[in-house]
């Protein structure tokens, strides 16, 4: 009963948050059309560039309407959105010119928390985008720092301003964000990157030929709805990366009070996973933050093969020091109404494909965190044990894959789950009556012969109903 109440509280608090966001949006009455600023446009080889026109309109008015047009509204530099702004772009296409390597839209007071946490001063608020297709001119993933940069590239600029930003839209250090009925197309980096954002709603979001993550949530995100999220991406459809690599985020800390509901990944997407990444992050001065994930509901998901719920630091050469990272925390996470076809491992490494008895375990839910409580309810999994005998509904513990001289994962990281509860789980068409053959605890004993590859995963209690 206590866990059911917790789940209801998450749903109610987020419904109240969405209503408050809508109320604030309705208070924005000062309105203009982008066409009113057509005198600030200029021509380029691709068509008409609207960067200065859109920026000026957003500085001068609360609501900017972008009417439909046969030609895209081309953008050639980052447009900054101040607080209390609304963009309405029904049937309009807003597109970065091909040579543009910076992000398209961001809020005004973004901050970089890579080396030290930042405070709440100068937070932006009440920004919303409704309708429209926001597109890049890309045909593949460009790589970190190659596209979606925070600022234009300078000569010998190897470090990059806001090193961990690579996205079409960035929202960071703000409250009350809403995106509804928006399409993203041909984005080479993340479509939307968040960090230190409170009270965010994403509803009816479509990804068309996007090549990295769709919605990428970084640390210190609280009260987030991601509902009716569809389409084709090159990586995670939705990523909850409280901990992340420095090339993928500029914010570290907990993610809490989240609903991800009605997620449908296109079969054409090459990587059918959702990453939920906790971990301990160390700042430049040696202080640490638990990038925990808790009070989260992930419901009605199709097209995903594996949920990755573990710390992963960058790969390292065996015998050298890996990047600092420790087991993070997860609590009160509810997976519900999920269909998974586990026809092969999400990562096609040889040890998984050949069912290596030590390293070859893979699962629909791969756990590697200090877990308080996770509930799996109405889960329908198809497994192929005749081909992959080391495949499971869930596994917990360290991971290890050696490629050449490099270790891909973190075989030294132990984890423990207090309670895993399974309700109405179906495997290959039959109701699961015993968890023994569905869940595996993984243990390593110096698997890399380096004195840094011993760890284990433990479960204190399994509830099956």
CSV table of C-alpha atoms in Angstrom, one decimal:
chain,number,residue,atom,x,y,z
A,1,UNK,CA,0.0,0.0,0.0
A,2,UNK,CA,2.8,2.4,0.8
A,3,UNK,CA,4.4,2.0,-2.7
A,4,UNK,CA,1.0,2.4,-4.4
A,5,UNK,CA,0.5,5.6,-2.5
A,6,UNK,CA,3.9,6.8,-3.5
A,7,UNK,CA,3.0,6.1,-7.2
A,8,UNK,CA,-0.3,8.0,-6.8
A,9,UNK,CA,1.5,11.0,-5.2
A,10,UNK,CA,4.0,11.1,-8.2
A,11,UNK,CA,1.1,11.2,-10.7
A,12,UNK,CA,-0.9,13.8,-8.7
A,13,UNK,CA,2.0,16.1,-8.2
A,14,UNK,CA,2.9,16.0,-11.8
A,15,UNK,CA,-0.7,16.6,-13.0
A,16,UNK,CA,-0.8,19.7,-10.7
A,17,UNK,CA,2.5,20.8,-12.1
A,18,UNK,CA,1.2,20.6,-15.7
A,19,UNK,CA,-1.9,22.6,-14.8
A,20,UNK,CA,0.3,25.3,-13.3
A,21,UNK,CA,2.5,25.4,-16.4
A,22,UNK,CA,-0.6,25.8,-18.6
A,23,UNK,CA,-1.9,28.6,-16.3
A,24,UNK,CA,1.4,30.5,-16.7
A,25,UNK,CA,1.4,30.1,-20.4
A,26,UNK,CA,-2.1,31.5,-20.6
A,27,UNK,CA,-1.0,34.7,-18.9
A,28,UNK,CA,1.2,35.6,-21.9
A,29,UNK,CA,-0.9,38.0,-23.9
A,30,UNK,CA,1.5,40.2,-25.8
A,31,UNK,CA,1.6,38.6,-29.3
A,32,UNK,CA,3.3,39.1,-32.7
A,33,UNK,CA,3.8,37.3,-35.9
A,34,UNK,CA,7.4,36.5,-37.0
A,35,UNK,CA,6.3,37.9,-40.4
A,36,UNK,CA,6.1,41.3,-38.7
A,37,UNK,CA,9.9,41.2,-38.6
A,38,UNK,CA,10.5,40.1,-42.2
A,39,UNK,CA,12.5,43.3,-42.8
A,40,UNK,CA,15.3,41.8,-40.6
A,41,UNK,CA,15.8,38.8,-42.9
A,42,UNK,CA,18.5,38.3,-45.4
A,43,UNK,CA,19.1,35.9,-48.3
A,44,UNK,CA,21.6,33.0,-48.3
A,45,UNK,CA,22.3,30.1,-50.7
A,46,UNK,CA,19.6,28.0,-49.0
A,47,UNK,CA,16.8,30.6,-48.8
A,48,UNK,CA,15.8,33.3,-46.4
A,49,UNK,CA,17.6,33.5,-43.0
A,50,UNK,CA,15.3,34.5,-40.1
A,51,UNK,CA,17.8,34.4,-37.2
A,52,UNK,CA,17.8,38.2,-36.4
A,53,UNK,CA,14.0,38.4,-37.0
A,54,UNK,CA,13.2,35.6,-34.6
A,55,UNK,CA,15.6,36.9,-32.0
A,56,UNK,CA,14.2,40.4,-32.1
A,57,UNK,CA,10.6,39.2,-32.0
A,58,UNK,CA,11.4,37.1,-28.9
A,59,UNK,CA,13.1,40.0,-27.2
A,60,UNK,CA,10.2,42.4,-27.9
A,61,UNK,CA,7.1,40.1,-27.4
A,62,UNK,CA,5.9,37.4,-25.1
A,63,UNK,CA,4.3,35.2,-27.8
A,64,UNK,CA,5.7,34.8,-31.3
A,65,UNK,CA,3.6,33.0,-33.9
A,66,UNK,CA,5.5,31.5,-36.8
A,67,UNK,CA,3.0,31.0,-39.7
A,68,UNK,CA,3.2,28.1,-42.1
A,69,UNK,CA,5.3,28.6,-45.2
A,70,UNK,CA,6.4,26.7,-48.3
A,71,UNK,CA,10.0,27.5,-47.5
A,72,UNK,CA,11.7,26.7,-44.2
A,73,UNK,CA,12.6,29.5,-41.8
A,74,UNK,CA,16.4,29.2,-41.9
A,75,UNK,CA,18.4,29.8,-38.8
A,76,UNK,CA,22.2,30.4,-38.9
A,77,UNK,CA,23.0,31.0,-35.3
A,78,UNK,CA,21.7,30.3,-31.8
A,79,UNK,CA,18.5,32.1,-30.9
A,80,UNK,CA,18.1,32.9,-27.2
A,81,UNK,CA,14.7,32.6,-25.5
A,82,UNK,CA,14.1,34.9,-22.5
A,83,UNK,CA,11.7,34.1,-19.6
A,84,UNK,CA,7.9,34.3,-20.1
A,85,UNK,CA,8.0,33.5,-23.8
A,86,UNK,CA,5.9,31.3,-26.0
A,87,UNK,CA,6.6,30.1,-29.6
A,88,UNK,CA,3.6,28.9,-31.7
A,89,UNK,CA,4.7,27.3,-34.9
A,90,UNK,CA,1.9,25.1,-36.3
A,91,UNK,CA,2.9,23.6,-39.6
A,92,UNK,CA,6.1,25.7,-39.8
A,93,UNK,CA,9.5,24.3,-40.5
A,94,UNK,CA,12.4,26.0,-38.7
A,95,UNK,CA,15.7,24.7,-40.0
A,96,UNK,CA,19.4,25.2,-39.3
A,97,UNK,CA,21.5,26.0,-42.4
A,98,UNK,CA,23.8,23.1,-43.3
A,99,UNK,CA,27.0,24.8,-42.3
A,100,UNK,CA,25.8,25.8,-38.8
A,101,UNK,CA,27.5,23.9,-36.0
A,102,UNK,CA,25.8,25.6,-33.0
A,103,UNK,CA,22.5,24.7,-31.3
A,104,UNK,CA,19.3,26.3,-32.6
A,105,UNK,CA,17.4,27.4,-29.4
A,106,UNK,CA,18.3,27.8,-25.7
A,107,UNK,CA,17.1,29.7,-22.7
A,108,UNK,CA,18.9,32.9,-21.7
A,109,UNK,CA,20.8,32.0,-18.5
A,110,UNK,CA,22.3,28.6,-19.1
A,111,UNK,CA,25.1,27.6,-16.8
A,112,UNK,CA,27.9,25.0,-16.8
A,113,UNK,CA,28.0,22.8,-13.7
A,114,UNK,CA,30.8,20.4,-14.9
A,115,UNK,CA,33.4,21.4,-12.4
A,116,UNK,CA,31.3,22.8,-9.6
A,117,UNK,CA,27.6,23.0,-8.8
A,118,UNK,CA,25.9,26.3,-9.5
A,119,UNK,CA,23.2,28.2,-7.5
A,120,UNK,CA,19.6,29.1,-8.4
A,121,UNK,CA,20.2,32.8,-9.1
A,122,UNK,CA,19.2,34.1,-12.6
A,123,UNK,CA,16.9,31.1,-13.3
A,124,UNK,CA,14.7,31.5,-16.3
A,125,UNK,CA,11.0,30.6,-16.2
A,126,UNK,CA,7.9,29.9,-18.3
A,127,UNK,CA,9.1,29.0,-21.7
A,128,UNK,CA,7.0,27.0,-24.1
A,129,UNK,CA,7.0,25.8,-27.7
A,130,UNK,CA,3.9,24.5,-29.5
A,131,UNK,CA,3.9,22.9,-32.9
A,132,UNK,CA,6.3,23.1,-35.7
A,133,UNK,CA,9.2,21.0,-37.1
A,134,UNK,CA,12.6,22.0,-35.8
A,135,UNK,CA,15.2,20.6,-38.2
A,136,UNK,CA,18.8,20.3,-38.9
A,137,UNK,CA,20.3,19.6,-42.3
A,138,UNK,CA,22.2,16.5,-41.2
A,139,UNK,CA,22.2,12.9,-42.5
A,140,UNK,CA,24.1,11.2,-39.7
A,141,UNK,CA,25.4,11.7,-36.2
A,142,UNK,CA,28.2,14.3,-36.2
A,143,UNK,CA,29.8,13.5,-32.9
A,144,UNK,CA,30.2,15.5,-29.7
A,145,UNK,CA,31.5,19.0,-30.3
A,146,UNK,CA,30.9,18.7,-34.0
A,147,UNK,CA,27.3,19.9,-34.0
A,148,UNK,CA,24.9,21.5,-31.6
A,149,UNK,CA,27.7,23.4,-29.9
A,150,UNK,CA,26.9,26.0,-27.2
A,151,UNK,CA,29.0,28.7,-29.0
A,152,UNK,CA,30.7,29.1,-32.4
A,153,UNK,CA,34.0,27.3,-32.8
A,154,UNK,CA,37.1,29.3,-32.3
A,155,UNK,CA,40.6,28.7,-33.6
A,156,UNK,CA,42.3,25.8,-31.7
A,157,UNK,CA,39.1,25.4,-29.6
A,158,UNK,CA,39.6,21.9,-28.3
A,159,UNK,CA,37.9,22.3,-25.0
A,160,UNK,CA,34.7,24.0,-26.3
A,161,UNK,CA,32.5,26.4,-24.3
A,162,UNK,CA,30.0,24.2,-22.3
A,163,UNK,CA,32.0,21.1,-23.3
A,164,UNK,CA,29.1,18.7,-22.6
A,165,UNK,CA,26.5,20.4,-24.9
A,166,UNK,CA,25.7,18.8,-28.2
A,167,UNK,CA,22.0,19.4,-29.1
A,168,UNK,CA,19.4,21.2,-31.2
A,169,UNK,CA,17.7,22.8,-28.1
A,170,UNK,CA,19.2,23.3,-24.7
A,171,UNK,CA,17.2,24.2,-21.6
A,172,UNK,CA,19.2,24.6,-18.4
A,173,UNK,CA,18.9,26.5,-15.1
A,174,UNK,CA,15.1,27.2,-15.5
A,175,UNK,CA,11.6,26.4,-14.2
A,176,UNK,CA,8.3,25.8,-16.1
A,177,UNK,CA,9.2,24.5,-19.5
A,178,UNK,CA,6.6,23.1,-22.0
A,179,UNK,CA,7.0,21.6,-25.4
A,180,UNK,CA,3.9,20.2,-27.1
A,181,UNK,CA,3.2,18.8,-30.6
A,182,UNK,CA,6.8,19.4,-31.7
A,183,UNK,CA,8.6,17.4,-34.4
A,184,UNK,CA,12.4,17.2,-34.6
A,185,UNK,CA,14.1,16.2,-37.8
A,186,UNK,CA,17.7,15.2,-38.8
A,187,UNK,CA,19.3,16.3,-35.5
A,188,UNK,CA,22.9,15.2,-35.4
A,189,UNK,CA,23.2,15.5,-31.6
A,190,UNK,CA,20.5,15.3,-29.0
A,191,UNK,CA,17.2,16.8,-30.0
A,192,UNK,CA,16.6,18.3,-26.6
A,193,UNK,CA,19.1,18.5,-23.7
A,194,UNK,CA,18.0,19.4,-20.2
A,195,UNK,CA,19.8,20.1,-16.9
A,196,UNK,CA,18.8,21.8,-13.7
A,197,UNK,CA,15.3,22.1,-15.0
A,198,UNK,CA,12.2,22.0,-12.7
A,199,UNK,CA,8.6,21.6,-13.9
A,200,UNK,CA,8.9,20.4,-17.5
A,201,UNK,CA,6.3,19.0,-19.8
A,202,UNK,CA,7.0,17.2,-23.1
A,203,UNK,CA,3.9,16.0,-24.9
A,204,UNK,CA,3.3,14.7,-28.4
A,205,UNK,CA,6.9,14.8,-29.5
A,206,UNK,CA,7.9,13.2,-32.8
A,207,UNK,CA,11.5,12.4,-33.9
A,208,UNK,CA,12.1,12.0,-37.6
A,209,UNK,CA,15.5,10.7,-38.8
A,210,UNK,CA,17.3,11.9,-35.6
A,211,UNK,CA,20.7,10.4,-34.9
A,212,UNK,CA,21.4,10.7,-31.2
A,213,UNK,CA,19.1,10.8,-28.1
A,214,UNK,CA,15.6,12.3,-28.4
A,215,UNK,CA,15.0,13.7,-24.9
A,216,UNK,CA,18.2,13.8,-22.9
A,217,UNK,CA,17.7,14.7,-19.2
A,218,UNK,CA,20.8,15.5,-17.2
A,219,UNK,CA,21.3,16.0,-13.5
A,220,UNK,CA,19.1,18.1,-11.2
A,221,UNK,CA,15.9,17.7,-13.2
A,222,UNK,CA,12.7,17.6,-11.0
A,223,UNK,CA,9.0,17.2,-11.9
A,224,UNK,CA,9.2,16.1,-15.5
A,225,UNK,CA,6.4,14.7,-17.8
A,226,UNK,CA,7.5,13.0,-21.1
A,227,UNK,CA,4.2,11.7,-22.6
A,228,UNK,CA,3.4,10.4,-26.1
A,229,UNK,CA,7.0,10.4,-27.4
A,230,UNK,CA,7.5,8.7,-30.8
A,231,UNK,CA,9.8,8.2,-33.7
A,232,UNK,CA,13.3,7.3,-34.9
A,233,UNK,CA,16.4,8.1,-33.0
A,234,UNK,CA,20.0,6.8,-33.2
A,235,UNK,CA,20.3,6.3,-29.4
A,236,UNK,CA,18.0,6.6,-26.4
A,237,UNK,CA,14.4,7.7,-27.2
A,238,UNK,CA,14.4,9.2,-23.6
A,239,UNK,CA,17.5,9.2,-21.4
A,240,UNK,CA,17.5,9.9,-17.7
A,241,UNK,CA,21.2,10.5,-17.2
A,242,UNK,CA,21.6,11.9,-13.7
A,243,UNK,CA,25.3,10.9,-14.0
A,244,UNK,CA,26.9,11.1,-17.4
A,245,UNK,CA,30.2,11.6,-19.2
A,246,UNK,CA,31.6,15.1,-19.4
A,247,UNK,CA,31.1,15.2,-23.2
A,248,UNK,CA,27.3,14.6,-22.8
A,249,UNK,CA,26.2,16.9,-20.0
A,250,UNK,CA,27.0,20.0,-18.0
A,251,UNK,CA,24.8,19.2,-15.0
A,252,UNK,CA,25.2,16.4,-12.3
A,253,UNK,CA,22.8,15.5,-9.6
A,254,UNK,CA,19.6,13.7,-8.9
A,255,UNK,CA,16.6,13.3,-11.2
A,256,UNK,CA,13.3,12.9,-9.3
A,257,UNK,CA,9.5,12.9,-9.8
A,258,UNK,CA,9.3,11.9,-13.4
A,259,UNK,CA,6.7,10.2,-15.6
A,260,UNK,CA,7.7,8.8,-19.0
A,261,UNK,CA,4.5,7.5,-20.5
A,262,UNK,CA,3.4,6.2,-23.9
A,263,UNK,CA,6.9,5.8,-25.5
A,264,UNK,CA,7.0,4.2,-28.9
A,265,UNK,CA,10.4,3.7,-30.6
A,266,UNK,CA,10.4,3.2,-34.4
A,267,UNK,CA,11.5,-0.3,-35.5
A,268,UNK,CA,14.0,1.6,-37.8
A,269,UNK,CA,15.9,2.9,-34.8
A,270,UNK,CA,19.3,1.2,-34.6
A,271,UNK,CA,19.7,1.1,-30.8
A,272,UNK,CA,16.6,0.0,-28.9
A,273,UNK,CA,17.5,1.0,-25.3
A,274,UNK,CA,16.6,3.5,-22.7
A,275,UNK,CA,19.3,4.6,-20.3
A,276,UNK,CA,18.5,5.4,-16.7
A,277,UNK,CA,22.0,6.3,-15.3
A,278,UNK,CA,22.7,6.9,-11.6
A,279,UNK,CA,26.2,7.3,-10.2
A,280,UNK,CA,28.5,9.3,-7.9
A,281,UNK,CA,30.1,12.2,-9.6
A,282,UNK,CA,33.3,13.9,-8.4
A,283,UNK,CA,33.7,17.7,-8.9
A,284,UNK,CA,37.1,19.4,-9.5
A,285,UNK,CA,37.6,20.1,-5.8
A,286,UNK,CA,37.0,16.5,-4.8
A,287,UNK,CA,33.5,16.9,-3.5
A,288,UNK,CA,30.9,14.4,-4.6
A,289,UNK,CA,27.2,14.3,-5.5
A,290,UNK,CA,24.9,11.3,-5.7
A,291,UNK,CA,23.3,11.5,-9.1
A,292,UNK,CA,20.3,9.5,-7.9
A,293,UNK,CA,17.1,8.6,-9.7
A,294,UNK,CA,14.0,8.2,-7.7
A,295,UNK,CA,10.2,8.7,-7.7
A,296,UNK,CA,9.9,7.8,-11.4
A,297,UNK,CA,7.2,6.0,-13.4
A,298,UNK,CA,8.0,4.5,-16.9
A,299,UNK,CA,4.8,3.3,-18.4
A,300,UNK,CA,3.4,1.9,-21.6
A,301,UNK,CA,6.6,1.5,-23.6
A,302,UNK,CA,7.0,-0.3,-27.0
A,303,UNK,CA,10.0,-0.9,-29.2
A,304,UNK,CA,12.6,-0.9,-26.4
A,305,UNK,CA,14.7,-4.0,-25.9
A,306,UNK,CA,16.8,-3.1,-22.8
A,307,UNK,CA,16.5,-0.7,-19.9
A,308,UNK,CA,20.1,0.2,-18.7
A,309,UNK,CA,20.0,1.2,-15.0
A,310,UNK,CA,23.7,1.2,-14.1
A,311,UNK,CA,26.8,3.3,-13.9
A,312,UNK,CA,29.0,3.4,-16.9
A,313,UNK,CA,32.2,5.4,-17.1
A,314,UNK,CA,34.2,5.9,-20.3
A,315,UNK,CA,36.2,2.9,-21.4
A,316,UNK,CA,39.7,2.6,-20.2
A,317,UNK,CA,42.9,0.7,-20.9
A,318,UNK,CA,43.3,-2.2,-18.5
A,319,UNK,CA,46.0,-1.4,-16.0
A,320,UNK,CA,45.3,2.3,-16.0
A,321,UNK,CA,43.0,4.3,-13.8
A,322,UNK,CA,39.4,4.6,-15.0
A,323,UNK,CA,37.5,7.8,-14.7
A,324,UNK,CA,36.2,8.4,-11.2
A,325,UNK,CA,32.8,7.0,-10.6
A,326,UNK,CA,30.9,5.1,-7.9
A,327,UNK,CA,27.6,3.2,-7.6
A,328,UNK,CA,24.7,5.6,-7.5
A,329,UNK,CA,21.2,5.3,-6.0
A,330,UNK,CA,17.8,4.4,-7.3
A,331,UNK,CA,14.5,4.2,-5.4
A,332,UNK,CA,10.8,4.1,-6.0
A,333,UNK,CA,11.0,3.4,-9.7
A,334,UNK,CA,7.9,1.9,-11.3
A,335,UNK,CA,8.0,0.1,-14.7
A,336,UNK,CA,4.5,-0.7,-16.0
A,337,UNK,CA,2.8,-1.9,-19.2
A,338,UNK,CA,6.0,-2.7,-21.1
A,339,UNK,CA,6.4,-5.2,-24.1
A,340,UNK,CA,9.9,-6.4,-24.8
A,341,UNK,CA,11.2,-8.7,-27.5
A,342,UNK,CA,14.6,-9.7,-26.2
A,343,UNK,CA,15.6,-11.4,-29.5
A,344,UNK,CA,19.3,-10.5,-29.0
A,345,UNK,CA,21.6,-8.6,-26.7
A,346,UNK,CA,21.4,-4.8,-27.0
A,347,UNK,CA,25.2,-4.7,-27.3
A,348,UNK,CA,26.4,-7.2,-29.9
A,349,UNK,CA,29.7,-8.2,-28.2
A,350,UNK,CA,31.0,-11.7,-28.6
A,351,UNK,CA,30.7,-12.6,-24.9
A,352,UNK,CA,26.9,-12.0,-25.1
A,353,UNK,CA,26.4,-13.7,-28.4
A,354,UNK,CA,28.3,-16.8,-27.4
A,355,UNK,CA,26.8,-17.0,-23.9
A,356,UNK,CA,30.1,-16.6,-22.0
A,357,UNK,CA,29.5,-18.0,-18.5
A,358,UNK,CA,31.3,-15.2,-16.7
A,359,UNK,CA,30.6,-12.0,-18.8
A,360,UNK,CA,27.8,-13.1,-21.1
A,361,UNK,CA,24.7,-12.3,-19.0
A,362,UNK,CA,22.3,-9.8,-20.5
A,363,UNK,CA,18.7,-8.8,-19.7
A,364,UNK,CA,15.7,-6.7,-20.4
A,365,UNK,CA,16.4,-4.8,-17.3
A,366,UNK,CA,20.1,-4.5,-16.4
A,367,UNK,CA,20.7,-3.2,-12.9
A,368,UNK,CA,23.8,-1.8,-11.4
A,369,UNK,CA,22.8,0.6,-8.6
A,370,UNK,CA,22.1,0.7,-4.9
A,371,UNK,CA,18.3,0.2,-5.2
A,372,UNK,CA,15.7,0.8,-2.6
A,373,UNK,CA,12.6,-0.4,-4.4
A,374,UNK,CA,11.8,-1.1,-8.1
A,375,UNK,CA,8.4,-2.5,-9.2
A,376,UNK,CA,7.9,-4.3,-12.5
A,377,UNK,CA,4.2,-4.5,-13.3
A,378,UNK,CA,2.4,-5.9,-16.4
A,379,UNK,CA,5.7,-6.7,-18.2
A,380,UNK,CA,5.5,-9.0,-21.2
A,381,UNK,CA,8.9,-10.3,-22.3
A,382,UNK,CA,9.8,-12.7,-25.1
A,383,UNK,CA,13.1,-14.4,-24.6
A,384,UNK,CA,15.1,-16.9,-26.7
A,385,UNK,CA,16.8,-19.1,-24.2
A,386,UNK,CA,17.5,-21.9,-26.8
A,387,UNK,CA,19.8,-19.4,-28.5
A,388,UNK,CA,20.8,-17.2,-25.5
A,389,UNK,CA,20.8,-19.2,-22.3
A,390,UNK,CA,22.2,-16.3,-20.3
A,391,UNK,CA,19.4,-14.0,-21.1
A,392,UNK,CA,17.1,-12.9,-18.3
A,393,UNK,CA,14.2,-10.7,-17.4
A,394,UNK,CA,16.5,-8.8,-15.0
A,395,UNK,CA,20.1,-9.0,-13.8
A,396,UNK,CA,22.1,-7.1,-11.2
A,397,UNK,CA,25.8,-6.7,-10.8
A,398,UNK,CA,29.0,-5.6,-12.7
A,399,UNK,CA,29.5,-5.7,-16.4
A,400,UNK,CA,32.7,-6.4,-18.3
A,401,UNK,CA,33.6,-6.6,-22.0
A,402,UNK,CA,37.2,-6.4,-23.1
A,403,UNK,CA,37.9,-5.0,-26.6
A,404,UNK,CA,41.6,-5.2,-27.4
A,405,UNK,CA,43.3,-3.6,-24.4
A,406,UNK,CA,40.3,-1.7,-23.3
A,407,UNK,CA,37.6,-2.4,-20.8
A,408,UNK,CA,34.2,-1.1,-22.0
A,409,UNK,CA,32.3,-1.3,-18.7
A,410,UNK,CA,33.1,-1.1,-15.0
A,411,UNK,CA,33.8,-4.6,-13.6
A,412,UNK,CA,34.8,-3.2,-10.2
A,413,UNK,CA,31.4,-1.7,-9.4
A,414,UNK,CA,29.2,-3.6,-6.9
A,415,UNK,CA,25.5,-3.0,-6.4
A,416,UNK,CA,22.6,-4.1,-4.2
A,417,UNK,CA,18.8,-4.1,-4.4
A,418,UNK,CA,16.7,-4.0,-1.3
A,419,UNK,CA,13.4,-5.0,-2.9
A,420,UNK,CA,12.5,-5.9,-6.5
A,421,UNK,CA,8.7,-6.6,-6.9
A,422,UNK,CA,7.3,-8.3,-10.0
A,423,UNK,CA,3.5,-8.1,-10.6
A,424,UNK,CA,1.8,-9.9,-13.5
A,425,UNK,CA,5.0,-10.7,-15.5
A,426,UNK,CA,4.6,-12.8,-18.6
A,427,UNK,CA,7.5,-14.6,-20.3
A,428,UNK,CA,7.0,-16.2,-23.6
A,429,UNK,CA,3.3,-16.2,-23.2
A,430,UNK,CA,3.2,-17.7,-19.7
A,431,UNK,CA,2.7,-16.0,-16.3
A,432,UNK,CA,5.9,-16.0,-14.2
A,433,UNK,CA,5.3,-18.0,-11.1
A,434,UNK,CA,8.9,-18.1,-9.9
A,435,UNK,CA,11.7,-15.6,-10.1
A,436,UNK,CA,14.5,-18.1,-9.9
A,437,UNK,CA,15.0,-18.5,-13.6
A,438,UNK,CA,14.2,-14.9,-14.5
A,439,UNK,CA,16.7,-12.9,-12.4
A,440,UNK,CA,20.4,-13.3,-12.1
A,441,UNK,CA,23.0,-11.9,-9.6
A,442,UNK,CA,26.4,-11.4,-11.3
A,443,UNK,CA,29.7,-11.8,-9.5
A,444,UNK,CA,33.3,-11.2,-10.8
A,445,UNK,CA,36.5,-12.4,-9.2
A,446,UNK,CA,39.3,-10.4,-10.8
A,447,UNK,CA,38.1,-11.2,-14.3
A,448,UNK,CA,40.7,-9.0,-16.0
A,449,UNK,CA,43.6,-10.1,-13.8
A,450,UNK,CA,44.3,-6.5,-12.9
A,451,UNK,CA,43.3,-6.3,-9.3
A,452,UNK,CA,40.4,-4.0,-10.3
A,453,UNK,CA,37.7,-6.3,-11.6
A,454,UNK,CA,36.1,-7.9,-8.6
A,455,UNK,CA,32.5,-7.0,-7.7
A,456,UNK,CA,29.0,-8.4,-7.2
A,457,UNK,CA,25.3,-7.7,-7.4
A,458,UNK,CA,23.0,-8.8,-4.6
A,459,UNK,CA,19.2,-8.8,-4.1
A,460,UNK,CA,17.9,-8.8,-0.6
A,461,UNK,CA,14.2,-9.5,-1.4
A,462,UNK,CA,12.2,-10.5,-4.4
A,463,UNK,CA,8.4,-10.2,-4.3
A,464,UNK,CA,6.4,-12.0,-7.1
A,465,UNK,CA,2.7,-11.7,-7.4
